[in-house]
mmCIF file of C-alpha atoms in Angstrom:
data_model
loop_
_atom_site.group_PDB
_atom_site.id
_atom_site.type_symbol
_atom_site.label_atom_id
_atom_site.label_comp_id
_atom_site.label_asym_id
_atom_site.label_seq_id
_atom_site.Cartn_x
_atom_site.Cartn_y
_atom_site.Cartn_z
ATOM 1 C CA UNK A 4 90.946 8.667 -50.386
ATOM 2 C CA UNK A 5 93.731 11.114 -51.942
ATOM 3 C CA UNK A 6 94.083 14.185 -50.279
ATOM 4 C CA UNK A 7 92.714 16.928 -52.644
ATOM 5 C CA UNK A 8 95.322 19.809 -53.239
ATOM 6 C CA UNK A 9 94.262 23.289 -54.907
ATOM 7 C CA UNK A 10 95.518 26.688 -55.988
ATOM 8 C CA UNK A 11 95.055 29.118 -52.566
ATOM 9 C CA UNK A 12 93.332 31.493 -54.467
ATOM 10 C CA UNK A 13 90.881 28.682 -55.552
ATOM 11 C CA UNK A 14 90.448 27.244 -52.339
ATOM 12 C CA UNK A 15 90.183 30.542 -51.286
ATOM 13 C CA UNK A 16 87.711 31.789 -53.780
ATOM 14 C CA UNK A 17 85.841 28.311 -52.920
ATOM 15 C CA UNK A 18 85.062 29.519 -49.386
ATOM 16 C CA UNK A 19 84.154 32.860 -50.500
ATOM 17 C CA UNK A 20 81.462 31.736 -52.892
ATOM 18 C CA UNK A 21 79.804 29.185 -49.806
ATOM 19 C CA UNK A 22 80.201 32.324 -47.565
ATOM 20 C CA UNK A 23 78.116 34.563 -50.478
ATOM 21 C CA UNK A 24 75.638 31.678 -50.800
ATOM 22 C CA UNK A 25 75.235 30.873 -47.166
ATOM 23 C CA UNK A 26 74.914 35.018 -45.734
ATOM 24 C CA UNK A 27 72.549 35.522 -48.604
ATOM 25 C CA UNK A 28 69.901 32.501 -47.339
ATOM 26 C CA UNK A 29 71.002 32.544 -43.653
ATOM 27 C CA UNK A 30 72.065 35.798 -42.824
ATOM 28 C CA UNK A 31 75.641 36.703 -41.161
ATOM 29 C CA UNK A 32 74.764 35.929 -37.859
ATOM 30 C CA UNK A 33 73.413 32.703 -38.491
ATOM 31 C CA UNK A 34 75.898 31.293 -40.397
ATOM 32 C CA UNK A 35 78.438 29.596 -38.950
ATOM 33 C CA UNK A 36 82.251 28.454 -39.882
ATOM 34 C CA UNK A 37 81.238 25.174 -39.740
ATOM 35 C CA UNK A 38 78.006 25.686 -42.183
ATOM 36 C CA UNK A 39 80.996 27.117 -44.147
ATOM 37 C CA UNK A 40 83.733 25.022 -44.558
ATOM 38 C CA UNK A 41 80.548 21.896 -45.038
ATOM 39 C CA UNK A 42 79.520 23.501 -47.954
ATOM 40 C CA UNK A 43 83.070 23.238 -49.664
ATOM 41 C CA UNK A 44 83.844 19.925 -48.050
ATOM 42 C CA UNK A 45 86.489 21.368 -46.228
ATOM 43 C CA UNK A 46 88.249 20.868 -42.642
ATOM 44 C CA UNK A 47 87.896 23.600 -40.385
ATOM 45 C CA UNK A 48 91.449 24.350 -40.215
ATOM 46 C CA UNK A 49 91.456 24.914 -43.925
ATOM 47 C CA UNK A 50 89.439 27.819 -42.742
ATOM 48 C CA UNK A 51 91.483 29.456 -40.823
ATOM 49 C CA UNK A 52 94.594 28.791 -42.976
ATOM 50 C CA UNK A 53 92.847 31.583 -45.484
ATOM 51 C CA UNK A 54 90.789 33.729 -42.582
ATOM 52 C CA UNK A 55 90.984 34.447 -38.815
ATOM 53 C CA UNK A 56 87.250 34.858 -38.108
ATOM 54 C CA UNK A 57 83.928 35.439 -40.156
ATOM 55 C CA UNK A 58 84.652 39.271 -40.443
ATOM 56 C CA UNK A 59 87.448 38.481 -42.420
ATOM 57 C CA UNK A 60 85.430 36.939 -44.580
ATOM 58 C CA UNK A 61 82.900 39.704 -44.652
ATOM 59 C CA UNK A 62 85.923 42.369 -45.800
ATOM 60 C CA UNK A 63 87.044 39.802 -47.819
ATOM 61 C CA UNK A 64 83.534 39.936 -49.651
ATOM 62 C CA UNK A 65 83.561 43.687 -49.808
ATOM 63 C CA UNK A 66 86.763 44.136 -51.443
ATOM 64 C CA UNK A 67 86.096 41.337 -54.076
ATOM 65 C CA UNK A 68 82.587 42.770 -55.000
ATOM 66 C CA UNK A 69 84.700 46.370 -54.851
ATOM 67 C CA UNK A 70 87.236 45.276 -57.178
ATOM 68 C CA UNK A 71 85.251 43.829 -59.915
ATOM 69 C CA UNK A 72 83.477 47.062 -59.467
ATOM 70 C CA UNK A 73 86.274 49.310 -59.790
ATOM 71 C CA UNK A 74 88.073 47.824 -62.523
ATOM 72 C CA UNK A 75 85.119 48.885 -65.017
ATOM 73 C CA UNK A 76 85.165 52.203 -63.297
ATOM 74 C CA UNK A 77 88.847 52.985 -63.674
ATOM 75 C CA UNK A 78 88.668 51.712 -67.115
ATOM 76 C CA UNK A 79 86.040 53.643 -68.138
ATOM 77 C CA UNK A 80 87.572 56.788 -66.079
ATOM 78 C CA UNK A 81 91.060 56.334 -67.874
ATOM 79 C CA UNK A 82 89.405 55.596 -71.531
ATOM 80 C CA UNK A 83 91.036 57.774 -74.457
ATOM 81 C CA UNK A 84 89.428 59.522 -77.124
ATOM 82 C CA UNK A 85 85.664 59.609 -75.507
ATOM 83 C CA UNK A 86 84.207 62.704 -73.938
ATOM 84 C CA UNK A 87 83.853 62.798 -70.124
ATOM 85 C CA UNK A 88 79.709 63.560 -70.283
ATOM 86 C CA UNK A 89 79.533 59.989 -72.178
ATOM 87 C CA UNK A 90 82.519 58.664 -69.658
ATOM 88 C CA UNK A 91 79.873 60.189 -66.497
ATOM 89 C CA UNK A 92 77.023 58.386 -67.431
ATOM 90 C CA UNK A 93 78.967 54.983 -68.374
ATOM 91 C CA UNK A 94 80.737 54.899 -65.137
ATOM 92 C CA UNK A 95 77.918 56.132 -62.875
ATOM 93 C CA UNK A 96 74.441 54.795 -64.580
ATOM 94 C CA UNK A 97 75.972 51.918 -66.911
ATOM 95 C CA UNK A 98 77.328 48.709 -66.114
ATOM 96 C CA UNK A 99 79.055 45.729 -68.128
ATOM 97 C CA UNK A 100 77.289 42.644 -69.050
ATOM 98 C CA UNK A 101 78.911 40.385 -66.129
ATOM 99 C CA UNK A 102 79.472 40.998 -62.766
ATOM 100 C CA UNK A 103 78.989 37.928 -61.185
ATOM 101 C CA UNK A 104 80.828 38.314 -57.651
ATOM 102 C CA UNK A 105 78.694 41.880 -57.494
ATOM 103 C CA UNK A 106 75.390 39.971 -58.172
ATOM 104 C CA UNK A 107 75.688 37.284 -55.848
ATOM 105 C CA UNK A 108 76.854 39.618 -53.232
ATOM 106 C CA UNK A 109 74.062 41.442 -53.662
ATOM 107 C CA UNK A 110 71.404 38.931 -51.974
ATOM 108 C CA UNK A 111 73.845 39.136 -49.253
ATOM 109 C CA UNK A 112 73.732 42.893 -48.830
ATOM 110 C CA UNK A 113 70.219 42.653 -49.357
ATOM 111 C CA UNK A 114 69.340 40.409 -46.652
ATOM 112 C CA UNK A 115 66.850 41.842 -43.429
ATOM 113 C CA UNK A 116 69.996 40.751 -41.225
ATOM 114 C CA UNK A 117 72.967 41.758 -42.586
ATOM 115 C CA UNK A 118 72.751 45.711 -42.264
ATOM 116 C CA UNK A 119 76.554 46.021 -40.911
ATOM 117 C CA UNK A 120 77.907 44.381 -44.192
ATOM 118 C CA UNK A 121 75.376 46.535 -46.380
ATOM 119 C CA UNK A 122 76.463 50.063 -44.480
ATOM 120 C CA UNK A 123 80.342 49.191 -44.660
ATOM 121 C CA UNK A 124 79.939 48.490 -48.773
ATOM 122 C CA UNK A 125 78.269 51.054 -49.749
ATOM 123 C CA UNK A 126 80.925 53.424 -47.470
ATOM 124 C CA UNK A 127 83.573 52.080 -49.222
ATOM 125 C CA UNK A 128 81.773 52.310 -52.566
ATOM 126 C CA UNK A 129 81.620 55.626 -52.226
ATOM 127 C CA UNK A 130 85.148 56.085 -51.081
ATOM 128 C CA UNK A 131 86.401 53.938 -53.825
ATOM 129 C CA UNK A 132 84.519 55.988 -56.560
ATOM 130 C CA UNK A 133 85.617 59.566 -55.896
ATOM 131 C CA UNK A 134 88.690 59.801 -57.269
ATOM 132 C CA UNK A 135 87.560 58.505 -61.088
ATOM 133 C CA UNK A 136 84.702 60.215 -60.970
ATOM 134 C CA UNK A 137 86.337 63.164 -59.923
ATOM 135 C CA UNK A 138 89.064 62.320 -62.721
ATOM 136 C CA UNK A 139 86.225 62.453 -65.056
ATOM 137 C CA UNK A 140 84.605 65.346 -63.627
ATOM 138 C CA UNK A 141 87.863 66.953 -64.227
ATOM 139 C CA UNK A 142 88.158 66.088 -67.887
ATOM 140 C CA UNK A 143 84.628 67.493 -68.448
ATOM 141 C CA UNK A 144 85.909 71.482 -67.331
ATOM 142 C CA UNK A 145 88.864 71.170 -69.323
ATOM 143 C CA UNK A 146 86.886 70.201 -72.442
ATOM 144 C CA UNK A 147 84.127 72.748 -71.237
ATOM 145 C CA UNK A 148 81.550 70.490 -70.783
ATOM 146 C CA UNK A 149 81.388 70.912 -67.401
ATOM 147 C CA UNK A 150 81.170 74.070 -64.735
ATOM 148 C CA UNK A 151 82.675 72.150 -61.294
ATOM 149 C CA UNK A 152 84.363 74.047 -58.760
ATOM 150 C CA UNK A 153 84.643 70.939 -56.710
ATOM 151 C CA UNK A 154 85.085 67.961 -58.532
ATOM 152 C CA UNK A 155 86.190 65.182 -55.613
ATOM 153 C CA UNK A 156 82.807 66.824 -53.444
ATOM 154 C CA UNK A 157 80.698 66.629 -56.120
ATOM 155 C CA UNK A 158 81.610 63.116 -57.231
ATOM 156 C CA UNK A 159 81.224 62.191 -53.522
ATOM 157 C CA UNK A 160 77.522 63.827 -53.174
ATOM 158 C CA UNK A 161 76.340 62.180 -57.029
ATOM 159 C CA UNK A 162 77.528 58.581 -55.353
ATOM 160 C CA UNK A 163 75.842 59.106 -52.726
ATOM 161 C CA UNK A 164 72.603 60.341 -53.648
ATOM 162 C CA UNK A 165 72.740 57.851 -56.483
ATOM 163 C CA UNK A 166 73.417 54.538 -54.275
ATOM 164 C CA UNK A 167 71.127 55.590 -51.462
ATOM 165 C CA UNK A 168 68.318 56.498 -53.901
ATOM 166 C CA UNK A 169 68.158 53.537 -55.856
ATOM 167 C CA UNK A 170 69.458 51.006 -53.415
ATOM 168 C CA UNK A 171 66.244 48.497 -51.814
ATOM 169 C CA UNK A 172 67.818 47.791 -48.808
ATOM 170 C CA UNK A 173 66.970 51.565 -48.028
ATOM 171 C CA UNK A 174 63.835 52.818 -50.388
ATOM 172 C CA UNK A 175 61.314 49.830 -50.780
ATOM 173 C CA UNK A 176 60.355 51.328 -54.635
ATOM 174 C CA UNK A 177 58.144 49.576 -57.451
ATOM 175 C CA UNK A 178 59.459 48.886 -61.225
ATOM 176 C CA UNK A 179 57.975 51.823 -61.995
ATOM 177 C CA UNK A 180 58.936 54.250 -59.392
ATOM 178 C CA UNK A 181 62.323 53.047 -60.146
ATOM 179 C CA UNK A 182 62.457 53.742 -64.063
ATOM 180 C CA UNK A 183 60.469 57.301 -63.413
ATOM 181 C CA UNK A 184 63.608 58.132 -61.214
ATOM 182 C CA UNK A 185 66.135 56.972 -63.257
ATOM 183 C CA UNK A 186 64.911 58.606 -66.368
ATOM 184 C CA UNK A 187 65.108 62.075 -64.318
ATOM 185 C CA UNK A 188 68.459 61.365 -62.733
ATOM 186 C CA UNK A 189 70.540 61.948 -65.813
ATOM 187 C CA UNK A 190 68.608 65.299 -66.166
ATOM 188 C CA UNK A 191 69.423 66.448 -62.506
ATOM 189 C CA UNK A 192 73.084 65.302 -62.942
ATOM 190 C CA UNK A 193 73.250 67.759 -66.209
ATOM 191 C CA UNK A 194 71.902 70.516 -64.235
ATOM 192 C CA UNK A 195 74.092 70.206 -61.416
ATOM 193 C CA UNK A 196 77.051 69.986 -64.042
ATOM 194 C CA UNK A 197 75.463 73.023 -66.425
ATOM 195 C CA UNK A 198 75.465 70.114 -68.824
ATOM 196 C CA UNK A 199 73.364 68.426 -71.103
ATOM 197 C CA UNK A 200 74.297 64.654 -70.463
ATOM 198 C CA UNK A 201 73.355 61.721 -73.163
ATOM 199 C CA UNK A 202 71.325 58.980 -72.416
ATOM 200 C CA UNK A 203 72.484 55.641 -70.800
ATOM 201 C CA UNK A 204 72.280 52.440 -72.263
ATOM 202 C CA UNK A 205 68.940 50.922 -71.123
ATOM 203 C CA UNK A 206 70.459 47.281 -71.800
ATOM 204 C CA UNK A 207 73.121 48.363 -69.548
ATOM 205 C CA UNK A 208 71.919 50.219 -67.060
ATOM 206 C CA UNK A 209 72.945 50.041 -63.379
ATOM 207 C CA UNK A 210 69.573 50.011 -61.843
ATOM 208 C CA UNK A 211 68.636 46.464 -63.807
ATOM 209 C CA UNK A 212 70.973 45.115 -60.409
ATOM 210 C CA UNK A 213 69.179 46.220 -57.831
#
């Protein structure tokens, strides 16, 4: 049988989405290379041609899910012509129609036995984040929208009181609990801002991932 040659970033890729699938039923721990590398229909050494051990894989997870992420943050962050209270909400409480890599890694994060991968994400969410929200934050004093003597700290405390809050693998919360808190989070972000801030898109809105 002919030897099956691919792109690396395919192959790569490949192994990435069987890693996803596999930590999401299995869990890290039990999970193995092997269980890996079978899915794709792989040799082993194929493996380690694109990773060194199952943590790389892990980071390599993060940043994926943290680029897709980012790339709708920076874009909405670095938009012309729209106000920074409507750039706020879109970046923090609205998200586009696809993020596939961030939904599948989400069963992942979400699983009882991968807490290590969950705390390092949302870390690095939050790191990640900052500096467009403080861009935008920014924007919103100089167009006097906004009262923010701090712009990088507040960003940093909204992320972080927004991903704990709403995140499951922390706060076990119904449907409704959920919506009741989102619906008052846009009012508690205005106040902190001395803002009135405009309503997300419900269609879009972030909390439909969780």
């Amino acid at each position: 049988m002919a030897r099956i040659t691919k792109d690396p970033e395919v192959r790569r890729n490949e192994l990435l989405d069987a890693a996803v699938q596999l930590f999401g039923d299995k869990g890290v721990e039990r999970t193995s290379v092997s269980d890996i590398v079978k899915q794709v229909g792989v040799a082993q050494g194929t493996f380690y041609y694109y990773f060194k051990t199952k943590d790389d894989v892990i980071f390599a997870l993060i940043e994926r899910s943290l680029l897709e992420q980012m790339e709708y943050v920076n874009s909405i962050a670095g938009q012309p012509g729209v106000a920074a209270d409507r750039k706020l909400v879109a970046a923090l409480l609205e998200r586009p129609a696809v993020l596939p890599n961030h939904r599948d890694f989400l069963q992942v994060l979400h699983h009882e036995s991968n807490a290590m991968i969950h705390q390092r994400f949302v870390s690095r969410k939050i790191s990640e984040m900052v500096q467009p929200i403080a861009h935008i934050l920014e924007q919103g004093e100089k167009e006097g929208l906004f009262r923010v003597e701090h712009p990088a700290e507040t960003a940093e405390f909204m992320l972080t009181a927004i991903l704990f809050m709403f995140d499951p693998g922390f706060f076990d919360r119904t449907e409704e609990e959920i919506r009741i808190k989102a619906g008052a989070i846009v009012g508690i972000m205005g106040k902190l801002l001395g803002a009135e801030l405009p309503e997300p898109d419900q269609a879009r809105s972030m909390f439909l991932l969780f």
